[in-house]
Coordinates of C-alpha atoms and ligand atoms in Angstrom, one line a residue:
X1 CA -47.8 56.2 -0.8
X2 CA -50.4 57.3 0.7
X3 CA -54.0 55.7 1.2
X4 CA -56.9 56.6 -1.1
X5 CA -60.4 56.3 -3.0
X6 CA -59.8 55.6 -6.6
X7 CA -63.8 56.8 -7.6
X8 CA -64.1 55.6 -11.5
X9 CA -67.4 57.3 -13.6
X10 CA -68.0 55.1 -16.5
X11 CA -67.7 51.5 -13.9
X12 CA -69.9 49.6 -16.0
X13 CA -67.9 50.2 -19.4
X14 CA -65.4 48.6 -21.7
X15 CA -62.5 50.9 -20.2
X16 CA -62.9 50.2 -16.8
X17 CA -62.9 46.3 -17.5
X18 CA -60.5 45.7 -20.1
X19 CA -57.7 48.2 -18.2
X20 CA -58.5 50.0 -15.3
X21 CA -59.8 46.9 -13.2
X22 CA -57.0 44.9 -14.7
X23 CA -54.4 47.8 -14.0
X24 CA -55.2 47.8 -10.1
X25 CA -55.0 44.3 -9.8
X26 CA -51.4 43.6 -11.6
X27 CA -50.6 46.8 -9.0
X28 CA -52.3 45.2 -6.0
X29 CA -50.4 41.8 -7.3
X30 CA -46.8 43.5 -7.3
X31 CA -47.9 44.7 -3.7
X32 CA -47.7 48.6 -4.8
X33 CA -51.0 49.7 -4.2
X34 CA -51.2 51.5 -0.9
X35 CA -53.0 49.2 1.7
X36 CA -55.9 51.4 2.7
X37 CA -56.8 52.2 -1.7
X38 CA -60.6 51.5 -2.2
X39 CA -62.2 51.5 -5.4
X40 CA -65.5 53.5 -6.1
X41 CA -67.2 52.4 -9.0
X42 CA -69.9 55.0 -10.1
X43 CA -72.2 53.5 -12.9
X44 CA -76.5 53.5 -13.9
X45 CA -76.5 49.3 -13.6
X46 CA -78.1 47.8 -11.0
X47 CA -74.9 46.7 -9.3
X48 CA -74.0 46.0 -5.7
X49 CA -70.5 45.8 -3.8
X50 CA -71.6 42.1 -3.5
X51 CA -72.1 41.6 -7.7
X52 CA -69.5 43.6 -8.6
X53 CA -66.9 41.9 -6.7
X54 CA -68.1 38.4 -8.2
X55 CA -67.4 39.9 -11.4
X56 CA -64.1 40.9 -10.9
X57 CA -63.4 37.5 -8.9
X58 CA -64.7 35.9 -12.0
X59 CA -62.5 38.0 -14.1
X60 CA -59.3 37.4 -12.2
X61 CA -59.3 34.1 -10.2
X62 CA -57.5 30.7 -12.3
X63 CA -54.7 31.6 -14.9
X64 CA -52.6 31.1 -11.7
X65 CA -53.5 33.6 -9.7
X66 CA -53.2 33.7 -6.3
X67 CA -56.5 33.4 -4.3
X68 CA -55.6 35.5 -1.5
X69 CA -54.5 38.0 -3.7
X70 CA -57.7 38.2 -5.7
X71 CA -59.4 38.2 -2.5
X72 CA -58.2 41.0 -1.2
X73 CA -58.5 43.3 -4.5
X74 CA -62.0 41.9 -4.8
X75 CA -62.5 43.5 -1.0
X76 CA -61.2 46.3 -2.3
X77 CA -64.4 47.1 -4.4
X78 CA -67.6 49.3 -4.0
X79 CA -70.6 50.4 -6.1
X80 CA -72.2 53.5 -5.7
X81 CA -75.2 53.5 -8.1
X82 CA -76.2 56.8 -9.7
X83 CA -76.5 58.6 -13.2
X84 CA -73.7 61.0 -13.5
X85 CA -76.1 63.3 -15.6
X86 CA -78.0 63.8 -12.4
X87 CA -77.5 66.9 -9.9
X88 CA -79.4 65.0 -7.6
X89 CA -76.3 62.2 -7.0
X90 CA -73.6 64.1 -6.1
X91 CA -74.8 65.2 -3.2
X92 CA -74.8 61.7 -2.2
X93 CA -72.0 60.7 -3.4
X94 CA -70.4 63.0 -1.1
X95 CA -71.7 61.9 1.9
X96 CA -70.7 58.3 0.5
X97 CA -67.5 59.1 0.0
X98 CA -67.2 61.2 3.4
X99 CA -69.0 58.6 5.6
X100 CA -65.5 57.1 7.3
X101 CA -65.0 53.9 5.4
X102 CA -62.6 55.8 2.8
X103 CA -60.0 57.9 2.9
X104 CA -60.3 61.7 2.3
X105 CA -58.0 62.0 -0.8
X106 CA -59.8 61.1 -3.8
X107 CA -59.4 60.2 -7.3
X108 CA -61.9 60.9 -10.0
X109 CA -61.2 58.7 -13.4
X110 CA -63.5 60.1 -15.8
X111 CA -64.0 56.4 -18.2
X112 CA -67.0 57.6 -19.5
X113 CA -68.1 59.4 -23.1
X114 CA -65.7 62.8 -23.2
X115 CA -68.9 64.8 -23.9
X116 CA -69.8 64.2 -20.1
X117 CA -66.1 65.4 -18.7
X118 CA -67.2 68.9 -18.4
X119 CA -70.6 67.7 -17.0
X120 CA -69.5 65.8 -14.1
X121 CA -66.5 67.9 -13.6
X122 CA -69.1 70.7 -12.4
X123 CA -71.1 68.6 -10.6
X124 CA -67.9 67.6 -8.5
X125 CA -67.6 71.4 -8.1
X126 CA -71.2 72.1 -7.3
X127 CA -70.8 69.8 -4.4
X128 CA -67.6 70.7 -3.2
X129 CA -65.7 66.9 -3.9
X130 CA -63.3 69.5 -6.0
X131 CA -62.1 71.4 -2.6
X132 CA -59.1 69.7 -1.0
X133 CA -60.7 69.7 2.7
X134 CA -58.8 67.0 4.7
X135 CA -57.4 65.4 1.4
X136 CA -56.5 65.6 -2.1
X137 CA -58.2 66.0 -5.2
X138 CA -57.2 64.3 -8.7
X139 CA -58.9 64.7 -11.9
X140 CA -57.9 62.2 -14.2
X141 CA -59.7 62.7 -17.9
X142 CA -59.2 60.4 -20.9
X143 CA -58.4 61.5 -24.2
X144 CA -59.8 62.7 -26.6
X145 CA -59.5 66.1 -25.0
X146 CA -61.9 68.1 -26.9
X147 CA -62.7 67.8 -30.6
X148 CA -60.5 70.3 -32.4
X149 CA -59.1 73.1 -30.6
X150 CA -61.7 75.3 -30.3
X151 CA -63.3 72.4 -28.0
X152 CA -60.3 71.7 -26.6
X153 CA -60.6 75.3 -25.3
X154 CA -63.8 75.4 -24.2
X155 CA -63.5 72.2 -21.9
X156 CA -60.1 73.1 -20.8
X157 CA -61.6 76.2 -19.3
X158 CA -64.7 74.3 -17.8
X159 CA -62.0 72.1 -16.4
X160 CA -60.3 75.1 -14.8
X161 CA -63.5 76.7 -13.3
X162 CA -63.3 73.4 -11.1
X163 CA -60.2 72.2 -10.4
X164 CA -56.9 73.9 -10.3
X165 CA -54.5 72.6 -13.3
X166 CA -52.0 70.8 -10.4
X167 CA -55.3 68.1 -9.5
X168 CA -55.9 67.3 -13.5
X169 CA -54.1 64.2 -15.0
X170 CA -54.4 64.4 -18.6
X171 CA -53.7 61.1 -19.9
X172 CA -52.2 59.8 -23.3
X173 CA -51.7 55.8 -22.4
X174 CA -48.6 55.7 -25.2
X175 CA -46.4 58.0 -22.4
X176 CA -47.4 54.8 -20.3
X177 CA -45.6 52.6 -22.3
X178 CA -41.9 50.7 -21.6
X179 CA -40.9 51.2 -24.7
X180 CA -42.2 54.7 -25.4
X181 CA -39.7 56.0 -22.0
X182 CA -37.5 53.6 -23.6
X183 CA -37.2 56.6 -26.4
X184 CA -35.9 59.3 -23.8
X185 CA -33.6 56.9 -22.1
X186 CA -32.4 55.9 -25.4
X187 CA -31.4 59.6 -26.8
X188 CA -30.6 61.0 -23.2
X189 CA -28.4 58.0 -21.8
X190 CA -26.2 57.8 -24.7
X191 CA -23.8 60.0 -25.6
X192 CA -22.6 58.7 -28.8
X193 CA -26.0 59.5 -30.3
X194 CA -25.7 63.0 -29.7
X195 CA -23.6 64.7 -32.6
X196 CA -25.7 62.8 -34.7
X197 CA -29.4 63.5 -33.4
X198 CA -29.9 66.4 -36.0
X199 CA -30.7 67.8 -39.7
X200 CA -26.6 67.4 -40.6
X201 CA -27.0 63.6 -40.1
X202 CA -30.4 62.5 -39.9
X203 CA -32.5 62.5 -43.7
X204 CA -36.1 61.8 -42.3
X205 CA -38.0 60.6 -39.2
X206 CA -40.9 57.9 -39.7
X207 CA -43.4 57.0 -37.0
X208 CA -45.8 54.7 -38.3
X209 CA -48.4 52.9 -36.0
X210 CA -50.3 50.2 -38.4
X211 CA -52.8 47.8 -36.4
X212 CA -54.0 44.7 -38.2
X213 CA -57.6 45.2 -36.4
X214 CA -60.8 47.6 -37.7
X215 CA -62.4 49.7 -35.9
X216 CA -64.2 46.9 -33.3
X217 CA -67.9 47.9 -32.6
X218 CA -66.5 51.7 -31.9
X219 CA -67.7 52.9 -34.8
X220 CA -70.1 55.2 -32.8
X221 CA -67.1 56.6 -31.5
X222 CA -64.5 56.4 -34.2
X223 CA -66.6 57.3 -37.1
X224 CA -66.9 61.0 -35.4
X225 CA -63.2 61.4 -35.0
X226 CA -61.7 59.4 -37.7
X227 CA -57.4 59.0 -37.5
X228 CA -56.1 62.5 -37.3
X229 CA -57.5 62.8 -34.3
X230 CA -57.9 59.3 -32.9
X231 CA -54.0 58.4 -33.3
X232 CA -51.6 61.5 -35.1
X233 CA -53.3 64.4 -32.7
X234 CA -52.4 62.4 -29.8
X235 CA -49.8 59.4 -29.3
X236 CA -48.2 59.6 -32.4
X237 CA -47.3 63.8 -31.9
X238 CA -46.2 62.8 -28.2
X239 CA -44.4 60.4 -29.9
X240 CA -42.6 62.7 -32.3
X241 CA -41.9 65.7 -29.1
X242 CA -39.7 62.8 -27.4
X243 CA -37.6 61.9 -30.9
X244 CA -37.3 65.6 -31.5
X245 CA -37.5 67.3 -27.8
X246 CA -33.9 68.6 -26.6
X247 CA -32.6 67.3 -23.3
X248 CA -34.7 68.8 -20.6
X249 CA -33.2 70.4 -17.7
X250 CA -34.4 67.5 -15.6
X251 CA -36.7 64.9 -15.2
X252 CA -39.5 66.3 -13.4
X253 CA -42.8 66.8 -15.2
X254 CA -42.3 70.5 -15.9
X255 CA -39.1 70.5 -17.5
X256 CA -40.0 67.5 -19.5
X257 CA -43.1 68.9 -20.7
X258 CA -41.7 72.7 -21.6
X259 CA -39.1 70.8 -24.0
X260 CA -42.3 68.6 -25.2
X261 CA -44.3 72.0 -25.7
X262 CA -41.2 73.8 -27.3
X263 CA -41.0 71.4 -30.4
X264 CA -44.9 71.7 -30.8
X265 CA -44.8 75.2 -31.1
X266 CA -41.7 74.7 -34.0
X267 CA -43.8 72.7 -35.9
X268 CA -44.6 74.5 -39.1
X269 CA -48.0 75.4 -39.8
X270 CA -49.7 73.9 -42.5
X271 CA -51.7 76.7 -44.5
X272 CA -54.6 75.3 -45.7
X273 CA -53.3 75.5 -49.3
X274 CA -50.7 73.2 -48.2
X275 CA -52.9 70.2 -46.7
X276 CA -52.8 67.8 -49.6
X277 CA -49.0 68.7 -50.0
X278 CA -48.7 67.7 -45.9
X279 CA -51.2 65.3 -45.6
X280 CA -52.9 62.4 -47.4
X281 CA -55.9 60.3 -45.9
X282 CA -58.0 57.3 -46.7
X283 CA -60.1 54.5 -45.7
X284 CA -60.2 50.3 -45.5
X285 CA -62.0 48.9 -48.5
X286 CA -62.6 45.1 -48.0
X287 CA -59.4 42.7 -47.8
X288 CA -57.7 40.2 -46.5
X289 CA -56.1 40.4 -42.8
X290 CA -54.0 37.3 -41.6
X291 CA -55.6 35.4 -44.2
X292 CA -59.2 36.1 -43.3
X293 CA -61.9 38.2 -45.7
X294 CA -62.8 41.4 -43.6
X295 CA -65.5 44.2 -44.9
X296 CA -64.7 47.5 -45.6
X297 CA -64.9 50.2 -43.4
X298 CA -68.0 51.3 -45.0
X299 CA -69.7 48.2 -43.8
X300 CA -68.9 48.1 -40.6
X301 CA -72.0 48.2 -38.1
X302 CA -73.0 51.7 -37.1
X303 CA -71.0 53.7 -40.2
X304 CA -72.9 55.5 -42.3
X305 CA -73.0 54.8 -45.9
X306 CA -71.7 58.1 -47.0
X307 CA -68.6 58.5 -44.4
X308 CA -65.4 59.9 -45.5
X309 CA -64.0 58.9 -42.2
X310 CA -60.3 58.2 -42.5
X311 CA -59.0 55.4 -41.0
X312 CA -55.2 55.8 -42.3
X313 CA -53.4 58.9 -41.9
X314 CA -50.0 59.8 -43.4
X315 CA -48.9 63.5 -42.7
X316 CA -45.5 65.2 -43.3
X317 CA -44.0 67.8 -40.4
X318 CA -41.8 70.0 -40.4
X319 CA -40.2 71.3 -37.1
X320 CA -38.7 74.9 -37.9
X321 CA -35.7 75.0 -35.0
X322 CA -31.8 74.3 -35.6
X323 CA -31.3 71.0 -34.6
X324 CA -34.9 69.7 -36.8
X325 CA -35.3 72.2 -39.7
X326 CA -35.9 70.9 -43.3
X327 CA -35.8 67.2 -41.8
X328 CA -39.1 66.1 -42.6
X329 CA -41.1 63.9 -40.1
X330 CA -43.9 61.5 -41.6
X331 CA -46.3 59.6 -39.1
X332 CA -48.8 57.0 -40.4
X333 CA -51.3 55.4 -39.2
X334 CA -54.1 52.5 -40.2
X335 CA -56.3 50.4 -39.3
X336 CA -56.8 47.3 -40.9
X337 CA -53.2 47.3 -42.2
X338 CA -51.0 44.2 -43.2
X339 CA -49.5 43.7 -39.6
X340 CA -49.9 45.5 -36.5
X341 CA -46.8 47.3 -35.5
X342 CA -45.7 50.4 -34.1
X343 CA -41.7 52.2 -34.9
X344 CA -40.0 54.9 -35.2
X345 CA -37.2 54.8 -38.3
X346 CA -34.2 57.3 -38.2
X347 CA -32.8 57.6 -41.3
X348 CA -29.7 58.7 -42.0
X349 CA -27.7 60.7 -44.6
X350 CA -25.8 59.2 -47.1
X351 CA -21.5 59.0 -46.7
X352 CA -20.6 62.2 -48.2
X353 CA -18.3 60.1 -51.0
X354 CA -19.2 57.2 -52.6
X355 CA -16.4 55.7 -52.2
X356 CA -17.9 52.2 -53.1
X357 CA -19.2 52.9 -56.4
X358 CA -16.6 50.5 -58.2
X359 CA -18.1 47.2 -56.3
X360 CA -21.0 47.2 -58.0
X361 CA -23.9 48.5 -55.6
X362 CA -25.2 51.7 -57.5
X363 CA -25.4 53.7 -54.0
X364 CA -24.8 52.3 -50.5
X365 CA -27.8 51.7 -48.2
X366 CA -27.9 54.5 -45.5
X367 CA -28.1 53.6 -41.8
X368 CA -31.3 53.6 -40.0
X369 CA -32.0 53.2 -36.4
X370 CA -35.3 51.7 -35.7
X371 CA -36.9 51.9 -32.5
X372 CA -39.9 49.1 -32.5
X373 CA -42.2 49.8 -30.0
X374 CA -44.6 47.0 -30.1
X375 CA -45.8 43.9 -30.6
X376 CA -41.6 43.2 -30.4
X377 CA -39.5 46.0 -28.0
X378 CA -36.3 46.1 -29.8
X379 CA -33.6 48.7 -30.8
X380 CA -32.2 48.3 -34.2
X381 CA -28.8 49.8 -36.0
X382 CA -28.5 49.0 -39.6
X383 CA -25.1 49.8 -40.9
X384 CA -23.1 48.6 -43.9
X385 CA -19.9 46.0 -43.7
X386 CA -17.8 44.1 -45.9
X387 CA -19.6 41.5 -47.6
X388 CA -17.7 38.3 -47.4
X389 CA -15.7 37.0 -50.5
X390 CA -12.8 39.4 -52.6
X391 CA -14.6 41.9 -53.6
X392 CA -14.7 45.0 -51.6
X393 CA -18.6 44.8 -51.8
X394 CA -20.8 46.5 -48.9
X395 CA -23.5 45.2 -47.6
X396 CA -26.8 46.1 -44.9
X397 CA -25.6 44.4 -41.2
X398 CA -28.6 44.4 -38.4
X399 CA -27.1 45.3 -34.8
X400 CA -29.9 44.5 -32.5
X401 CA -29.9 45.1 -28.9
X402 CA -29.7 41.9 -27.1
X403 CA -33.5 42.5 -25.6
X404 CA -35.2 42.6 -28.6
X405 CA -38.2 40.3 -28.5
X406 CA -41.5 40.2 -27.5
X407 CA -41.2 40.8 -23.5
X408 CA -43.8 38.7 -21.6
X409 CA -43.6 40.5 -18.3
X410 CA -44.2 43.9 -20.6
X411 CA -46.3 46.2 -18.5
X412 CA -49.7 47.9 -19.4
X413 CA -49.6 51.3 -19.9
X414 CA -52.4 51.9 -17.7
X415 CA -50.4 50.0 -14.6
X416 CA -47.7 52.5 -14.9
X417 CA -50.0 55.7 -15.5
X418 CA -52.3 54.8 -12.3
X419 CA -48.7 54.3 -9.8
X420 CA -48.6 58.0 -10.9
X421 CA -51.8 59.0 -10.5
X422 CA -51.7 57.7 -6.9
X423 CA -48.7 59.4 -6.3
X424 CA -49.2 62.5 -7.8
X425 CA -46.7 62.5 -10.7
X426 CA -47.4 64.8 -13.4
X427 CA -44.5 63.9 -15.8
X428 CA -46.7 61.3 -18.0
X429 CA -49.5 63.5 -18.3
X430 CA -50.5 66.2 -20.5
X431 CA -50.4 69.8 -19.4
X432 CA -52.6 71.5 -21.4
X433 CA -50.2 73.6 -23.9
X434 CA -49.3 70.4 -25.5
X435 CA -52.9 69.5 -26.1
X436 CA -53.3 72.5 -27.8
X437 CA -50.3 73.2 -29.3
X438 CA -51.5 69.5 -30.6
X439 CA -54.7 70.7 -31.7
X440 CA -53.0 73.5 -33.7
X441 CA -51.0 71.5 -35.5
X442 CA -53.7 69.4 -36.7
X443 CA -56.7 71.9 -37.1
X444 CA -55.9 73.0 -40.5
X445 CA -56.1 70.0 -41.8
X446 CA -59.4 68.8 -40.1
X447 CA -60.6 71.7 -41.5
X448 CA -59.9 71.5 -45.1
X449 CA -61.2 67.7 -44.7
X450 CA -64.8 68.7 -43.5
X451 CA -65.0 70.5 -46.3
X452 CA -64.5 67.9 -48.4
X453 CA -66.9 65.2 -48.1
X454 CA -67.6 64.0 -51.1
X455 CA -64.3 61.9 -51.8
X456 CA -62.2 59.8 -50.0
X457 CA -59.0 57.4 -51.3
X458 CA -59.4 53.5 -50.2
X459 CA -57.1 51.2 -49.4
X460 CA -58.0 47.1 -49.1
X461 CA -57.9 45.7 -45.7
X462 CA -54.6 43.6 -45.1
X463 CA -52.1 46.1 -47.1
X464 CA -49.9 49.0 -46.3
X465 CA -52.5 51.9 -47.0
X466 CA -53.0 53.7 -50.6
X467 CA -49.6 53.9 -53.0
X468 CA -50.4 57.5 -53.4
X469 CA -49.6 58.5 -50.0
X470 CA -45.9 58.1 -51.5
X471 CA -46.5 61.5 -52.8
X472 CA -45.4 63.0 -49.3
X473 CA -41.9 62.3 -50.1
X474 CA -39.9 65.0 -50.5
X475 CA -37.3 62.8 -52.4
X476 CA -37.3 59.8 -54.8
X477 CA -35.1 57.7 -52.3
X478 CA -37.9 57.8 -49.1
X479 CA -39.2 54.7 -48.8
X480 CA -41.9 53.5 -45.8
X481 CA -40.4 51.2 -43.3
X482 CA -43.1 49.3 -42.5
X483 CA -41.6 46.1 -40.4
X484 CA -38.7 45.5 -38.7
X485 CA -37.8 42.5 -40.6
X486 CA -38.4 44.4 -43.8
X487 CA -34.9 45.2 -46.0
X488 CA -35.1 48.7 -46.9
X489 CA -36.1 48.4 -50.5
Ligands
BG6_1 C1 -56.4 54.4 -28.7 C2 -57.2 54.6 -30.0 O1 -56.2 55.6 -28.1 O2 -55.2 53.8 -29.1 C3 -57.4 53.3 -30.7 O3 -58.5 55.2 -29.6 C4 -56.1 52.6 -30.9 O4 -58.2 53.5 -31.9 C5 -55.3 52.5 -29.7 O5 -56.4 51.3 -31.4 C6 -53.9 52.0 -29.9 O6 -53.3 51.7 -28.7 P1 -52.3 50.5 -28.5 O7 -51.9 50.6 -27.1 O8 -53.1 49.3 -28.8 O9 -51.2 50.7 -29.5

């Protein structure tokens, strides 16, 4: 790998402490950053190389770390002060950053407010840092990317006016995950999965991501873009392309990402006529979480009184190609739920004969496979077997993959993405068809919705989200899996 100067915007902010600092140093720990990697931390504080680094030694020495180690990541750390809305500083910064003490190829993470990518993105151009004189150039921009898809547009172009598409990593942390990969190894590793990964077996697809916390002083944030966009628009769709995607011609990020664009583009448009039929949203009234009285949504600090914000999402898709068509797809997502938990459940078809129906169970449970993502990695297969005793009785048997559990050494997403970044992988990274394709399936119904301010449904804190989101069923026998440990009811 080669060396370079990882320059993060936004040095000073939540982001960069909670996972891009913390990132580095797990790669720096495993011994796979390059040796000669600096890190340029652009930020408005009055920080020095000096305070910064006794920040991040704070941060990172005890809990059995290594001292040497910590050390030489803390060495590894320089502040370049500046305001990134200024013209004025990137001049400087590119005789900093061209002065001999780093190398030529350069990384720019943008961990700062998405209304300032475009900004500092021309700034970068205006001053040349874009031009790959003597080194490389990468643009790495957090999501959200762009508003609805009109914005999308408009900053996608920006984008383009100053880098070429090859130097921009667009990053959705779930494609970082173990267990999210896990899905592609999963369907593409085993065979016997195959015949069955299609509309003549499989009765529905679930994706539910349900987190336990609110919305945790973000509201500034959050309140502005609400669940659709915040979750569904982004992880949870990239989630759906690898259940649905067909195998790729290889592995390398182009491949991978024309079968990820292909089911996009077969997911059914939702007329507007058709949002409530597709798509149901609501918001955390106060409740109980873990046994502790939260406030509702509406009392959070910094949400207006009036907000129709949703914080839970459930929406019903339909991917018009052979292997998906009529097999509806339903992703949910909430905050303030019971539990936080993240799966995807397969459901299956039911035996085409009931040939049970004397042994006293009115219909035999289908088979589901569950993937659960996280807080506990595990692979599940429920099928039915002979319950013990003389009847010929069936009953629901779990067959769980023998590393099911919470896995301590799990990796952060962010460790994973940045190794890429460095080494110029684009397969994890969004190229911008799927973002829009993204934004098309969702603008209709973020349309309908800011139309209609005046109501929203609520939910209390510490529950599954609102019974009537139920009403996206197509049939009377889909039910939400919500837990792993939960029976199918
Ligand atoms: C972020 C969203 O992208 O993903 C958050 O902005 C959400 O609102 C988070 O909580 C969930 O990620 P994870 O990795 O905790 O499942």
């Amino acid at each position: 790998m080669e060396d370079c100067t990882f320059v993060i915007f936004g040095a000073t902010g939540n982001l960069a402490r909670v996972k891009l600092l913390p990132a580095l140093y797990h790669l720096d720990v495993a011994g796979r950053l390059p040796e000669g990697l600096k890190v340029v931390g652009f930020g408005r504080r009055d920080w020095s190389d000096e305070s910064w680094r006794a920040q991040a030694q704070e941060m990172f020495a005890g809990a059995g770390n290594d001292p040497a180690v910590v050390e030489r990541f803390c060495a590894r750390l320089f502040f370049f002060r500046g305001d990134l809305g200024e013209a004025d500083v990137y001049p400087a910064l590119r005789d900093y950053l061209s002065g001999g003490q780093f190398s030529p190829n350069l990384i720019f993470y943008m961990a700062i407010r998405p209304a300032d990518f475009g900004k500092v993105s021309r700034h970068l151009g205006e001053v040349e840092l874009n031009r790959e004189n003597g080194g490389w150039r990468r643009l790495v921009i957090e999501k959200p990317f762009g508003y609805d898809l009109e914005s999308a547009e408009s900053l996608n172009r920006r984008l383009n006016q100053d880098f070429e598409e090859t130097q921009i990593y667009r990053i959705d942390h779930y494609l970082g995950k173990g267990t999210v990969q896990n899905v592609l190894v999963f369907r593409f590793a085993n065979l016997m999965l195959e015949p069955l990964w299609n509309r003549n077996y499989i009765d529905h697809v679930q994706i539910t991501h349900s987190e336990a916390l609110g919305t945790e002083g973000r509201a500034g944030y959050y309140d502005g873009a609400g669940a659709l966009r915040d979750m569904i628009q982004s992880h949870l769709l990239q989630l759906l392309t690898l259940v649905a995607m067909e195998p790729p011609a290889s592995l390398d990020a182009e491949s991978l990402r024309d079968e990820k664009v292909k089911v996009l583009r077969s997911i059914r448009p939702i007329p507007s006529s058709a949002v409530n039929a597709h798509a149901f949203r609501a918001q955390y009234a106060a409740g109980q979480v873990n046994g502790e009285q939260v406030q509702g949504y509406l009392d959070e600090p910094g949400v207006p009184q009036d907000s129709v914000t949703e914080t839970y999402v459930a929406l019903k898709l339909l991917i018009d190609n052979w292997r998906w068509r009529n097999v509806p797809f339903y992703l949910r997502t909430g905050k303030r739920m019971e539990k936080s938990n993240s799966m995807v459940s397969i459901r299956f078809k039911h035996p085409p004969q009931q040939l049970f129906r004397e042994t006293q169970i009115e219909r035999l449970k289908p088979n589901w496979i569950l993937l659960n993502l996280q807080p506990h990695e595990c692979i599940r297969m429920e099928m039915q077997v002979k319950q013990d005793g003389l009847e010929l009785r069936a009953e629901t048997t779990r067959l769980d993959a023998s590393s099911c559990g919470i896995n301590p050494s799990q990796l952060d997403a962010y460790q994973a993405l940045l190794l890429d970044v460095i080494d110029g992988d684009h397969s994890l990274f969004l190229r911008y068809d799927e973002v829009s394709w993204a934004w098309k399936v969702v603008d209709p119904i973020l349309k309908l919705w800011a139309t209609e301010r005046d109501f929203i449904h609520t939910y209390p804190s510490g529950s599954w989200g609102p019974p009537e989101a139920d009403r996206l069923f197509v049939r009377q026998d889909q039910r939400w899996r919500n837990l792993l440990e939960d029976e199918e009811s």
